Amino acid sequence: MGAATDVTPPQDVPTTESDSVTNEKAITKAAYEENADSLESGEPWDEASTKKLLRKIDLTLIPFLAFLYLLSFLDRTNIGNARLDTLEKDLGLDAARLQYNDALAIFFPFYVAAEIPSNMAMKRFRPSIWIPSIMVAWGVCCTLMGIVHNYAGLMVARSALGIAEGGLFPGITYYITMWYRRHECGFRMAIFFSAATAAGAFGGLLARGIVEMRGVGGLSGWQWIFILEGILTVFVALFAFKYMKDYPATAKFLTDAERTEVVARLKRDRSSLADEFDMKYFWAALKDWKIWVHMFITIGVYTGLYSYALFLPTIVRDLGYTNNQAQLMTVPPYVVACVFCVGAGWLADRMGQRGIFMIGFMAMAMVGLIMLMATQNPAVKYAGCFFLASGIYPNVPQGVAWNGNNIGGSLKRGVGIAMHVGFGNLGGTISAYLYVAKHAPRYYPGHGTLLACQTMAITLSIFMTIYLRRENARRDRLYKPPSEYTEEEKALEREKGDNATFFRYTI
């Protein structure tokens, strides 16, 4: 392993809202400014040593982050499995007034509202405090869903669950960008998000077993689904307070030389762009039209994502299976989608491209929807579920990685990712009303709406791919290659973010 210049990182300190900012600025100054010369002059690590370092980070961070998201997705979508038990009957939900659909929809506005404030709070506080804290909150909310007695109680519990869960997905995706270079994020985000497909598969199997507890303690099977899965989340959250890491510059599982190398390679990749907390980067994110285009791509993808996750058990049941069979039949499509999700993340990172993958997967989802609409053959419709899942799920990590790769500056990226995920999650509200009982078993309005969403998303993805390719070519014509900029020249444009002349977009 090549030698690396020894830079002693700033240590974690007890954090409050104000001194967290001070600590972060100390980290930024020490790692990115005061040591700029030494980081640049240190002998580069060889490829084998860098791979070993990345494996160490991967094994420490990614499996645990994926498990956290599995719990999150499980706790927000387990209501779909609970419905196949006696939830609607026990709570007296009126199908004609779409009260079950209301309970699905109420989650998402609160979820979206929490996302940007949560990412900004995580920027001010430490991830090892913020993430476990919101986990405790949503675990308690999920558990309490198991003791509600009526429609009003279910609506309150789902609202609270939305607020509590809102910070996890944008927070973790932002957190990953603080550890990995731009073309290393996609694969890690794919593994992280593959937990959603695992939650779909695991949730069906788990629900099938838990409902057999009906009558224990005088509770129904659906109540035990919420209670046991919520308690599991709380226990994991308590462990997360000890296990969760913060940022590379203060990571105690890395040696001094490893910390220095991680900070240095991030600095080289991010082109010395601003990392400090300043509200002007928040406003810069809101004014960036490219982020807004990604937001509309995302709502097209996420509407399909939540429709699938919330209603697949119902759709499969209406193909002629019993409730228990439907719980189990939902598992295979998620397993296949998981393979596509991780495989596409790895290949996209290797190729350094995102847009072409998203376009391909959107086309696959459209094929699945056409199969669901065009025939009444149960085997063909079930096969369409595989195409739909394999086309939708990979585009969630691909989309957030594509957007995150193209936002320059730490805080702007954090806000931009929260905008991206937050707006996309409004698709959950739309999805709650797409598959209603009166349209069973064909569900033409639901399938048709998802097809329109995929059409919008693929059109905008093609536009962004063409625009980014042309913008990179324009900058190549007008400015010198990014590798030829000195640190002093980069420092002059450090606050320009992705508008800096040395910044190039991921296509």
Short mmCIF file of C-alpha atoms in Angstrom, two decimals:
data_model
loop_
_atom_site.label_atom_id
_atom_site.label_comp_id
_atom_site.label_asym_id
_atom_site.label_seq_id
_atom_site.Cartn_x
_atom_site.Cartn_y
_atom_site.Cartn_z
CA MET A 1 0.00 0.00 0.00
CA GLY A 2 1.31 3.40 -0.91
CA ALA A 3 2.10 5.81 1.88
CA ALA A 4 -0.47 8.41 2.81
CA THR A 5 0.26 11.68 4.52
CA ASP A 6 -0.68 11.53 8.22
CA VAL A 7 -3.52 13.89 9.02
CA THR A 8 -5.02 13.60 12.49
CA PRO A 9 -8.81 13.96 12.05
CA PRO A 10 -10.91 16.12 14.31
CA GLN A 11 -12.56 13.97 16.97
CA ASP A 12 -16.27 13.62 17.64
CA VAL A 13 -17.48 15.89 20.39
CA PRO A 14 -20.75 16.00 22.36
CA THR A 15 -23.04 17.64 19.87
CA THR A 16 -25.65 20.37 20.19
CA GLU A 17 -27.27 22.28 17.36
CA SER A 18 -24.67 25.04 17.44
CA ASP A 19 -21.47 23.16 18.22
CA SER A 20 -22.30 20.48 15.62
CA VAL A 21 -21.96 23.17 12.98
CA THR A 22 -18.69 24.31 14.55
CA ASN A 23 -17.40 20.73 14.63
CA GLU A 24 -18.37 20.15 11.00
CA LYS A 25 -16.65 23.34 9.88
CA ALA A 26 -13.55 22.26 11.79
CA ILE A 27 -13.64 18.94 9.95
CA THR A 28 -14.15 20.65 6.62
CA LYS A 29 -11.36 23.14 7.24
CA ALA A 30 -8.88 20.57 8.54
CA ALA A 31 -9.54 17.90 5.94
CA TYR A 32 -10.26 19.98 2.89
CA GLU A 33 -8.38 23.26 3.25
CA GLU A 34 -5.48 23.16 5.70
CA ASN A 35 -4.29 19.79 4.40
CA ALA A 36 -4.95 20.38 0.72
CA ASP A 37 -1.28 20.46 -0.17
CA SER A 38 -0.43 17.33 1.81
CA LEU A 39 -3.38 15.40 0.44
CA GLU A 40 -2.40 16.23 -3.10
CA SER A 41 1.30 15.50 -2.58
CA GLY A 42 0.84 12.20 -0.68
CA GLU A 43 1.65 9.04 -2.61
CA PRO A 44 -1.56 7.65 -4.17
CA TRP A 45 -2.87 4.32 -2.94
CA ASP A 46 -2.60 1.46 -5.40
CA GLU A 47 -5.73 -0.16 -6.80
CA ALA A 48 -5.60 -3.23 -4.58
CA SER A 49 -5.28 -1.15 -1.40
CA THR A 50 -8.15 1.11 -2.44
CA LYS A 51 -10.39 -1.90 -3.12
CA LYS A 52 -9.51 -3.31 0.29
CA LEU A 53 -10.40 0.03 1.91
CA LEU A 54 -13.74 0.17 0.08
CA ARG A 55 -14.56 -3.39 1.11
CA LYS A 56 -13.89 -2.44 4.72
CA ILE A 57 -16.25 0.53 4.46
CA ASP A 58 -18.84 -1.52 2.58
CA LEU A 59 -18.93 -4.30 5.14
CA THR A 60 -19.20 -1.83 8.00
CA LEU A 61 -21.88 0.44 6.54
CA ILE A 62 -23.97 -1.06 3.76
CA PRO A 63 -25.47 -4.26 5.26
CA PHE A 64 -26.60 -2.36 8.35
CA LEU A 65 -28.03 0.52 6.31
CA ALA A 66 -29.89 -1.95 4.10
CA PHE A 67 -31.34 -3.65 7.18
CA LEU A 68 -32.57 -0.28 8.48
CA TYR A 69 -34.36 0.38 5.20
CA LEU A 70 -35.82 -3.12 5.17
CA LEU A 71 -37.44 -2.32 8.52
CA SER A 72 -38.62 1.06 7.26
CA PHE A 73 -40.23 -0.31 4.11
CA LEU A 74 -41.68 -3.25 6.02
CA ASP A 75 -43.31 -0.97 8.59
CA ARG A 76 -44.88 1.33 6.00
CA THR A 77 -46.19 -1.37 3.64
CA ASN A 78 -47.20 -4.11 6.09
CA ILE A 79 -50.70 -2.65 6.03
CA GLY A 80 -51.11 -4.34 2.63
CA ASN A 81 -50.48 -7.73 4.26
CA ALA A 82 -52.64 -6.83 7.26
CA ARG A 83 -55.51 -6.13 4.89
CA LEU A 84 -55.59 -9.79 3.86
CA ASP A 85 -56.43 -10.65 7.46
CA THR A 86 -59.40 -8.95 9.16
CA LEU A 87 -58.14 -5.35 9.45
CA GLU A 88 -60.97 -3.75 7.46
CA LYS A 89 -63.68 -5.78 9.22
CA ASP A 90 -62.30 -5.25 12.74
CA LEU A 91 -61.90 -1.48 12.32
CA GLY A 92 -65.19 -1.08 10.48
CA LEU A 93 -63.60 0.50 7.40
CA ASP A 94 -66.17 1.46 4.77
CA ALA A 95 -65.05 0.22 1.35
CA ALA A 96 -67.54 2.46 -0.45
CA ARG A 97 -66.00 5.55 1.19
CA LEU A 98 -62.45 4.30 0.42
CA GLN A 99 -61.44 4.48 4.08
CA TYR A 100 -58.70 1.87 3.65
CA ASN A 101 -57.30 3.94 0.78
CA ASP A 102 -57.43 7.04 3.00
CA ALA A 103 -55.29 5.22 5.56
CA LEU A 104 -52.73 4.47 2.86
CA ALA A 105 -52.72 8.01 1.48
CA ILE A 106 -52.46 9.93 4.77
CA PHE A 107 -48.98 8.52 5.37
CA PHE A 108 -47.36 10.25 2.40
CA PRO A 109 -47.98 14.01 2.85
CA PHE A 110 -46.52 13.80 6.36
CA TYR A 111 -43.67 11.62 5.09
CA VAL A 112 -42.81 14.17 2.39
CA ALA A 113 -43.08 17.14 4.77
CA ALA A 114 -40.47 15.58 7.07
CA GLU A 115 -37.83 14.87 4.42
CA ILE A 116 -36.09 18.20 3.75
CA PRO A 117 -36.12 19.32 7.43
CA SER A 118 -34.79 15.90 8.40
CA ASN A 119 -31.86 16.05 5.97
CA MET A 120 -30.99 19.54 7.18
CA ALA A 121 -31.22 18.34 10.78
CA MET A 122 -28.91 15.44 10.03
CA LYS A 123 -26.47 17.92 8.53
CA ARG A 124 -26.52 19.86 11.83
CA PHE A 125 -26.59 16.85 14.13
CA ARG A 126 -24.72 13.56 13.83
CA PRO A 127 -26.13 10.64 11.79
CA SER A 128 -25.42 8.32 14.73
CA ILE A 129 -27.90 10.33 16.81
CA TRP A 130 -30.47 11.41 14.23
CA ILE A 131 -31.10 8.14 12.36
CA PRO A 132 -31.58 5.90 15.44
CA SER A 133 -33.81 8.56 17.03
CA ILE A 134 -36.26 8.62 14.13
CA MET A 135 -36.16 4.81 14.10
CA VAL A 136 -37.34 4.67 17.70
CA ALA A 137 -40.14 7.07 16.78
CA TRP A 138 -41.45 5.08 13.83
CA GLY A 139 -41.05 1.75 15.65
CA VAL A 140 -43.30 3.05 18.41
CA CYS A 141 -45.82 4.34 15.84
CA CYS A 142 -45.92 0.98 14.05
CA THR A 143 -46.45 -0.84 17.33
CA LEU A 144 -49.31 1.48 18.27
CA MET A 145 -51.03 0.72 14.95
CA GLY A 146 -51.64 -2.73 16.42
CA ILE A 147 -53.89 -1.38 19.16
CA VAL A 148 -56.09 1.07 17.22
CA HIS A 149 -59.80 0.38 17.35
CA ASN A 150 -61.31 2.47 14.56
CA TYR A 151 -60.75 4.46 11.39
CA ALA A 152 -59.76 7.65 13.22
CA GLY A 153 -57.11 5.84 15.28
CA LEU A 154 -55.64 4.23 12.17
CA MET A 155 -55.45 7.61 10.40
CA VAL A 156 -53.63 9.24 13.35
CA ALA A 157 -51.19 6.33 13.66
CA ARG A 158 -50.39 6.33 9.91
CA SER A 159 -49.87 10.12 9.97
CA ALA A 160 -47.41 9.84 12.85
CA LEU A 161 -45.64 6.97 11.09
CA GLY A 162 -45.17 9.17 8.02
CA ILE A 163 -43.56 11.97 10.03
CA ALA A 164 -41.23 9.55 11.81
CA GLU A 165 -40.14 7.59 8.73
CA GLY A 166 -39.73 10.60 6.45
CA GLY A 167 -36.08 11.21 7.21
CA LEU A 168 -34.62 7.75 6.67
CA PHE A 169 -34.44 7.24 2.90
CA PRO A 170 -33.22 10.74 1.92
CA GLY A 171 -30.98 10.79 4.98
CA ILE A 172 -29.25 7.51 4.19
CA THR A 173 -28.87 8.28 0.48
CA TYR A 174 -27.27 11.61 1.39
CA TYR A 175 -25.12 9.83 3.98
CA ILE A 176 -23.83 7.39 1.35
CA THR A 177 -22.71 10.30 -0.86
CA MET A 178 -20.57 11.51 2.06
CA TRP A 179 -18.56 8.25 2.05
CA TYR A 180 -18.23 7.28 -1.61
CA ARG A 181 -17.19 8.89 -4.86
CA ARG A 182 -19.90 9.74 -7.36
CA HIS A 183 -19.51 6.62 -9.50
CA GLU A 184 -19.33 4.38 -6.45
CA CYS A 185 -22.66 5.50 -4.97
CA GLY A 186 -25.05 3.82 -7.37
CA PHE A 187 -24.11 0.24 -6.51
CA ARG A 188 -24.20 0.98 -2.77
CA MET A 189 -27.57 2.70 -3.10
CA ALA A 190 -28.84 -0.27 -5.10
CA ILE A 191 -27.81 -2.67 -2.33
CA PHE A 192 -29.36 -0.33 0.22
CA PHE A 193 -32.62 -0.05 -1.71
CA SER A 194 -32.69 -3.75 -2.54
CA ALA A 195 -33.84 -4.04 1.05
CA ALA A 196 -37.21 -2.76 -0.21
CA THR A 197 -37.52 -5.79 -2.47
CA ALA A 198 -36.37 -7.98 0.43
CA ALA A 199 -39.03 -6.33 2.58
CA GLY A 200 -41.63 -7.23 -0.01
CA ALA A 201 -40.53 -10.86 -0.07
CA PHE A 202 -39.82 -11.15 3.65
CA GLY A 203 -43.00 -9.25 4.55
CA GLY A 204 -45.20 -11.77 2.78
CA LEU A 205 -43.51 -14.73 4.46
CA LEU A 206 -43.47 -13.03 7.86
CA ALA A 207 -47.11 -11.97 7.64
CA ARG A 208 -48.12 -15.50 6.66
CA GLY A 209 -46.58 -16.79 9.90
CA ILE A 210 -47.66 -13.98 12.20
CA VAL A 211 -51.36 -14.15 11.29
CA GLU A 212 -51.41 -17.62 12.81
CA MET A 213 -51.10 -15.85 16.18
CA ARG A 214 -54.68 -14.61 15.89
CA GLY A 215 -56.42 -15.03 19.21
CA VAL A 216 -53.22 -14.81 21.28
CA GLY A 217 -53.78 -12.14 23.93
CA GLY A 218 -57.22 -11.53 22.46
CA LEU A 219 -55.67 -9.85 19.39
CA SER A 220 -56.23 -10.43 15.69
CA GLY A 221 -53.48 -11.58 13.35
CA TRP A 222 -53.13 -8.15 11.70
CA GLN A 223 -52.58 -6.55 15.12
CA TRP A 224 -49.68 -8.89 15.82
CA ILE A 225 -48.15 -7.96 12.43
CA PHE A 226 -47.92 -4.31 13.47
CA ILE A 227 -46.90 -4.98 17.07
CA LEU A 228 -44.11 -7.48 16.44
CA GLU A 229 -42.62 -5.64 13.46
CA GLY A 230 -42.70 -2.35 15.37
CA ILE A 231 -41.01 -3.83 18.43
CA LEU A 232 -38.28 -5.29 16.20
CA THR A 233 -37.57 -1.80 14.81
CA VAL A 234 -37.24 -0.30 18.30
CA PHE A 235 -34.74 -2.98 19.38
CA VAL A 236 -32.64 -2.43 16.24
CA ALA A 237 -32.76 1.35 16.78
CA LEU A 238 -31.34 1.00 20.29
CA PHE A 239 -28.46 -1.03 18.85
CA ALA A 240 -27.99 1.59 16.10
CA PHE A 241 -27.15 4.29 18.66
CA LYS A 242 -23.95 2.33 19.35
CA TYR A 243 -23.21 0.95 15.88
CA MET A 244 -24.06 3.85 13.51
CA LYS A 245 -21.04 5.74 12.18
CA ASP A 246 -20.82 9.44 11.39
CA TYR A 247 -18.54 10.78 8.65
CA PRO A 248 -15.17 9.55 7.27
CA ALA A 249 -13.06 12.20 9.00
CA THR A 250 -14.15 10.94 12.44
CA ALA A 251 -14.69 7.23 11.73
CA LYS A 252 -13.01 5.22 14.48
CA PHE A 253 -13.15 1.93 12.55
CA LEU A 254 -10.66 3.41 10.04
CA THR A 255 -6.98 4.00 10.72
CA ASP A 256 -5.48 7.49 10.44
CA ALA A 257 -4.07 6.67 7.00
CA GLU A 258 -7.43 5.25 5.85
CA ARG A 259 -9.35 8.31 7.07
CA THR A 260 -6.91 10.56 5.23
CA GLU A 261 -7.29 8.58 2.01
CA VAL A 262 -11.11 8.55 2.14
CA VAL A 263 -11.20 12.32 2.68
CA ALA A 264 -8.62 12.88 -0.08
CA ARG A 265 -10.42 10.76 -2.70
CA LEU A 266 -13.75 12.44 -1.92
CA LYS A 267 -12.06 15.80 -2.29
CA ARG A 268 -10.65 14.82 -5.68
CA ASP A 269 -14.03 13.49 -6.82
CA ARG A 270 -16.09 16.44 -5.58
CA SER A 271 -13.66 18.94 -7.09
CA SER A 272 -13.15 20.92 -3.88
CA LEU A 273 -16.75 22.16 -3.81
CA ALA A 274 -18.23 23.73 -0.66
CA ASP A 275 -19.13 21.43 2.21
CA GLU A 276 -20.11 23.87 4.94
CA PHE A 277 -23.63 24.58 6.21
CA ASP A 278 -24.99 27.76 4.62
CA MET A 279 -28.62 28.52 3.75
CA LYS A 280 -27.65 29.91 0.35
CA TYR A 281 -27.06 26.33 -0.81
CA PHE A 282 -30.60 25.47 0.29
CA TRP A 283 -31.97 28.22 -1.95
CA ALA A 284 -29.63 27.15 -4.77
CA ALA A 285 -31.22 23.68 -4.68
CA LEU A 286 -34.73 25.11 -4.86
CA LYS A 287 -33.80 27.19 -7.92
CA ASP A 288 -32.11 24.38 -9.86
CA TRP A 289 -34.45 23.34 -12.70
CA LYS A 290 -32.58 20.06 -13.23
CA ILE A 291 -33.56 18.89 -9.75
CA TRP A 292 -37.20 19.68 -10.58
CA VAL A 293 -37.03 17.56 -13.74
CA HIS A 294 -35.68 14.69 -11.65
CA MET A 295 -38.54 15.22 -9.20
CA PHE A 296 -41.11 14.62 -11.94
CA ILE A 297 -39.20 11.57 -13.16
CA THR A 298 -39.26 10.30 -9.61
CA ILE A 299 -42.98 10.78 -9.02
CA GLY A 300 -43.56 8.70 -12.15
CA VAL A 301 -41.36 5.94 -10.75
CA TYR A 302 -42.56 6.10 -7.15
CA THR A 303 -46.25 6.03 -8.05
CA GLY A 304 -45.60 2.61 -9.55
CA LEU A 305 -43.38 1.61 -6.64
CA TYR A 306 -45.98 2.23 -3.96
CA SER A 307 -48.88 0.92 -6.04
CA TYR A 308 -46.99 -2.33 -6.43
CA ALA A 309 -45.88 -2.58 -2.81
CA LEU A 310 -49.27 -1.73 -1.31
CA PHE A 311 -51.55 -3.59 -3.70
CA LEU A 312 -49.60 -6.60 -5.02
CA PRO A 313 -51.16 -8.92 -2.39
CA THR A 314 -54.62 -7.75 -3.46
CA ILE A 315 -53.84 -8.01 -7.19
CA VAL A 316 -52.45 -11.55 -6.81
CA ARG A 317 -55.41 -12.61 -4.68
CA ASP A 318 -57.78 -11.40 -7.38
CA LEU A 319 -56.05 -13.69 -9.89
CA GLY A 320 -57.88 -16.51 -8.10
CA TYR A 321 -55.65 -17.38 -5.15
CA THR A 322 -56.66 -17.61 -1.50
CA ASN A 323 -55.42 -14.98 0.97
CA ASN A 324 -52.71 -17.27 2.35
CA GLN A 325 -51.59 -18.31 -1.14
CA ALA A 326 -51.48 -14.65 -2.21
CA GLN A 327 -49.15 -13.80 0.70
CA LEU A 328 -46.68 -16.41 -0.56
CA MET A 329 -47.14 -15.68 -4.29
CA THR A 330 -45.94 -12.09 -3.75
CA VAL A 331 -42.45 -13.34 -2.83
CA PRO A 332 -40.95 -14.48 -6.21
CA PRO A 333 -41.41 -11.16 -8.11
CA TYR A 334 -39.55 -9.33 -5.34
CA VAL A 335 -36.67 -11.81 -5.45
CA VAL A 336 -36.21 -11.28 -9.20
CA ALA A 337 -36.50 -7.50 -8.79
CA CYS A 338 -33.78 -7.62 -6.12
CA VAL A 339 -31.37 -9.30 -8.56
CA PHE A 340 -32.04 -6.64 -11.21
CA CYS A 341 -31.73 -3.85 -8.64
CA VAL A 342 -28.27 -4.87 -7.40
CA GLY A 343 -26.98 -5.97 -10.81
CA ALA A 344 -27.98 -2.71 -12.50
CA GLY A 345 -26.40 -0.67 -9.71
CA TRP A 346 -23.10 -2.48 -10.14
CA LEU A 347 -23.10 -2.20 -13.95
CA ALA A 348 -24.13 1.47 -13.95
CA ASP A 349 -21.23 2.31 -11.64
CA ARG A 350 -18.85 0.37 -13.87
CA MET A 351 -20.04 2.24 -16.96
CA GLY A 352 -20.37 5.62 -15.22
CA GLN A 353 -23.86 6.14 -16.68
CA ARG A 354 -27.37 6.28 -15.22
CA GLY A 355 -29.85 7.62 -17.77
CA ILE A 356 -29.65 4.76 -20.25
CA PHE A 357 -30.33 2.24 -17.48
CA MET A 358 -33.34 4.15 -16.24
CA ILE A 359 -34.78 4.37 -19.75
CA GLY A 360 -34.35 0.62 -20.22
CA PHE A 361 -36.02 -0.28 -16.94
CA MET A 362 -38.92 2.09 -17.59
CA ALA A 363 -39.51 0.28 -20.88
CA MET A 364 -39.49 -3.04 -18.99
CA ALA A 365 -42.09 -1.73 -16.53
CA MET A 366 -44.27 -0.59 -19.42
CA VAL A 367 -44.15 -4.10 -20.90
CA GLY A 368 -45.30 -5.51 -17.56
CA LEU A 369 -48.22 -3.09 -17.37
CA ILE A 370 -49.30 -3.92 -20.92
CA MET A 371 -49.26 -7.63 -20.01
CA LEU A 372 -51.48 -6.92 -17.00
CA MET A 373 -53.94 -4.93 -19.10
CA ALA A 374 -54.04 -6.91 -22.34
CA THR A 375 -55.07 -10.37 -21.14
CA GLN A 376 -57.14 -12.16 -18.53
CA ASN A 377 -54.83 -15.18 -18.48
CA PRO A 378 -53.66 -15.47 -14.84
CA ALA A 379 -50.25 -16.87 -15.83
CA VAL A 380 -49.54 -13.98 -18.21
CA LYS A 381 -50.75 -11.42 -15.68
CA TYR A 382 -48.56 -12.97 -12.97
CA ALA A 383 -45.59 -12.84 -15.37
CA GLY A 384 -46.42 -9.17 -15.92
CA CYS A 385 -45.93 -8.65 -12.16
CA PHE A 386 -42.33 -9.83 -12.58
CA PHE A 387 -41.67 -7.39 -15.43
CA LEU A 388 -43.29 -4.56 -13.52
CA ALA A 389 -41.30 -5.14 -10.32
CA SER A 390 -38.04 -5.62 -12.23
CA GLY A 391 -38.65 -2.38 -14.13
CA ILE A 392 -39.68 -0.21 -11.20
CA TYR A 393 -37.44 -1.14 -8.28
CA PRO A 394 -34.00 -0.68 -9.94
CA ASN A 395 -34.95 2.87 -10.98
CA VAL A 396 -35.32 4.08 -7.40
CA PRO A 397 -31.59 3.85 -6.51
CA GLN A 398 -30.59 4.66 -10.09
CA GLY A 399 -32.63 7.86 -10.00
CA VAL A 400 -31.42 9.12 -6.64
CA ALA A 401 -27.80 8.31 -7.58
CA TRP A 402 -28.17 10.11 -10.94
CA ASN A 403 -29.58 13.23 -9.32
CA GLY A 404 -27.12 13.14 -6.42
CA ASN A 405 -24.14 12.68 -8.76
CA ASN A 406 -25.09 15.86 -10.59
CA ILE A 407 -25.54 18.20 -7.61
CA GLY A 408 -22.38 20.01 -6.59
CA GLY A 409 -21.80 20.85 -2.93
CA SER A 410 -22.70 18.98 0.23
CA LEU A 411 -25.71 20.89 1.56
CA LYS A 412 -27.21 21.53 -1.87
CA ARG A 413 -26.90 17.81 -2.58
CA GLY A 414 -28.59 16.94 0.71
CA VAL A 415 -31.49 19.29 0.01
CA GLY A 416 -31.70 18.21 -3.63
CA ILE A 417 -31.90 14.54 -2.69
CA ALA A 418 -34.64 15.33 -0.14
CA MET A 419 -36.57 17.30 -2.79
CA HIS A 420 -36.15 14.42 -5.22
CA VAL A 421 -37.29 11.73 -2.79
CA GLY A 422 -39.93 13.92 -1.15
CA PHE A 423 -41.73 14.88 -4.34
CA GLY A 424 -41.48 11.31 -5.59
CA ASN A 425 -43.14 10.04 -2.44
CA LEU A 426 -46.22 12.10 -3.25
CA GLY A 427 -46.74 9.26 -5.71
CA GLY A 428 -47.68 7.21 -2.68
CA THR A 429 -50.71 9.44 -2.17
CA ILE A 430 -51.72 8.93 -5.81
CA SER A 431 -51.16 5.18 -5.60
CA ALA A 432 -53.49 4.84 -2.62
CA TYR A 433 -56.52 5.51 -4.84
CA LEU A 434 -55.50 3.69 -8.03
CA TYR A 435 -56.56 0.17 -7.11
CA VAL A 436 -60.06 0.22 -5.64
CA ALA A 437 -62.36 -2.72 -5.11
CA LYS A 438 -64.90 -1.72 -7.75
CA HIS A 439 -62.24 -2.07 -10.49
CA ALA A 440 -61.26 -5.63 -9.51
CA PRO A 441 -60.03 -7.90 -10.97
CA ARG A 442 -58.90 -6.04 -14.12
CA TYR A 443 -57.89 -2.73 -12.51
CA TYR A 444 -57.73 -0.90 -15.85
CA PRO A 445 -57.70 2.62 -14.32
CA GLY A 446 -54.83 1.70 -11.99
CA HIS A 447 -52.71 -0.03 -14.62
CA GLY A 448 -53.43 2.74 -17.14
CA THR A 449 -52.38 5.47 -14.73
CA LEU A 450 -49.10 3.68 -13.99
CA LEU A 451 -48.48 3.31 -17.72
CA ALA A 452 -48.96 7.07 -18.16
CA CYS A 453 -46.56 7.74 -15.26
CA GLN A 454 -43.89 5.53 -16.82
CA THR A 455 -44.39 7.28 -20.17
CA MET A 456 -43.82 10.67 -18.53
CA ALA A 457 -40.76 9.40 -16.69
CA ILE A 458 -39.14 7.83 -19.75
CA THR A 459 -39.72 10.98 -21.82
CA LEU A 460 -38.08 13.21 -19.19
CA SER A 461 -35.21 10.74 -18.72
CA ILE A 462 -34.47 10.83 -22.46
CA PHE A 463 -34.53 14.64 -22.33
CA MET A 464 -32.13 14.79 -19.37
CA THR A 465 -29.74 12.29 -20.95
CA ILE A 466 -29.53 14.37 -24.12
CA TYR A 467 -29.23 17.68 -22.24
CA LEU A 468 -26.46 16.51 -19.90
CA ARG A 469 -24.48 15.01 -22.74
CA ARG A 470 -24.67 18.30 -24.66
CA GLU A 471 -23.83 20.41 -21.59
CA ASN A 472 -20.73 18.32 -20.89
CA ALA A 473 -19.67 18.74 -24.53
CA ARG A 474 -20.19 22.51 -24.27
CA ARG A 475 -18.01 22.76 -21.16
CA ASP A 476 -15.35 20.61 -22.82
CA ARG A 477 -15.28 23.05 -25.74
CA LEU A 478 -15.16 26.22 -23.63
CA TYR A 479 -13.01 25.19 -20.67
CA LYS A 480 -9.92 23.09 -20.03
CA PRO A 481 -10.23 19.50 -18.72
CA PRO A 482 -11.10 19.26 -14.99
CA SER A 483 -7.83 17.44 -14.29
CA GLU A 484 -5.84 20.51 -15.38
CA TYR A 485 -7.35 22.87 -12.79
CA THR A 486 -5.12 23.76 -9.86
CA GLU A 487 -6.39 23.77 -6.28
CA GLU A 488 -6.25 27.56 -6.30
CA GLU A 489 -8.44 27.74 -9.43
CA LYS A 490 -10.93 25.28 -7.97
CA ALA A 491 -11.05 27.24 -4.71
CA LEU A 492 -12.19 30.33 -6.64
CA GLU A 493 -15.30 28.42 -7.82
CA ARG A 494 -15.93 26.23 -4.75
CA GLU A 495 -19.29 27.92 -4.03
CA LYS A 496 -20.63 27.52 -7.59
CA GLY A 497 -21.51 23.86 -7.10
CA ASP A 498 -22.34 22.03 -10.34
CA ASN A 499 -22.13 25.35 -12.23
CA ALA A 500 -18.35 25.40 -11.68
CA THR A 501 -16.47 25.23 -14.97
CA PHE A 502 -14.54 22.13 -13.83
CA PHE A 503 -17.72 20.15 -12.97
CA ARG A 504 -18.91 17.45 -15.39
CA TYR A 505 -22.30 15.73 -15.19
CA THR A 506 -23.01 12.02 -14.97
CA ILE A 507 -25.03 11.12 -18.07
#
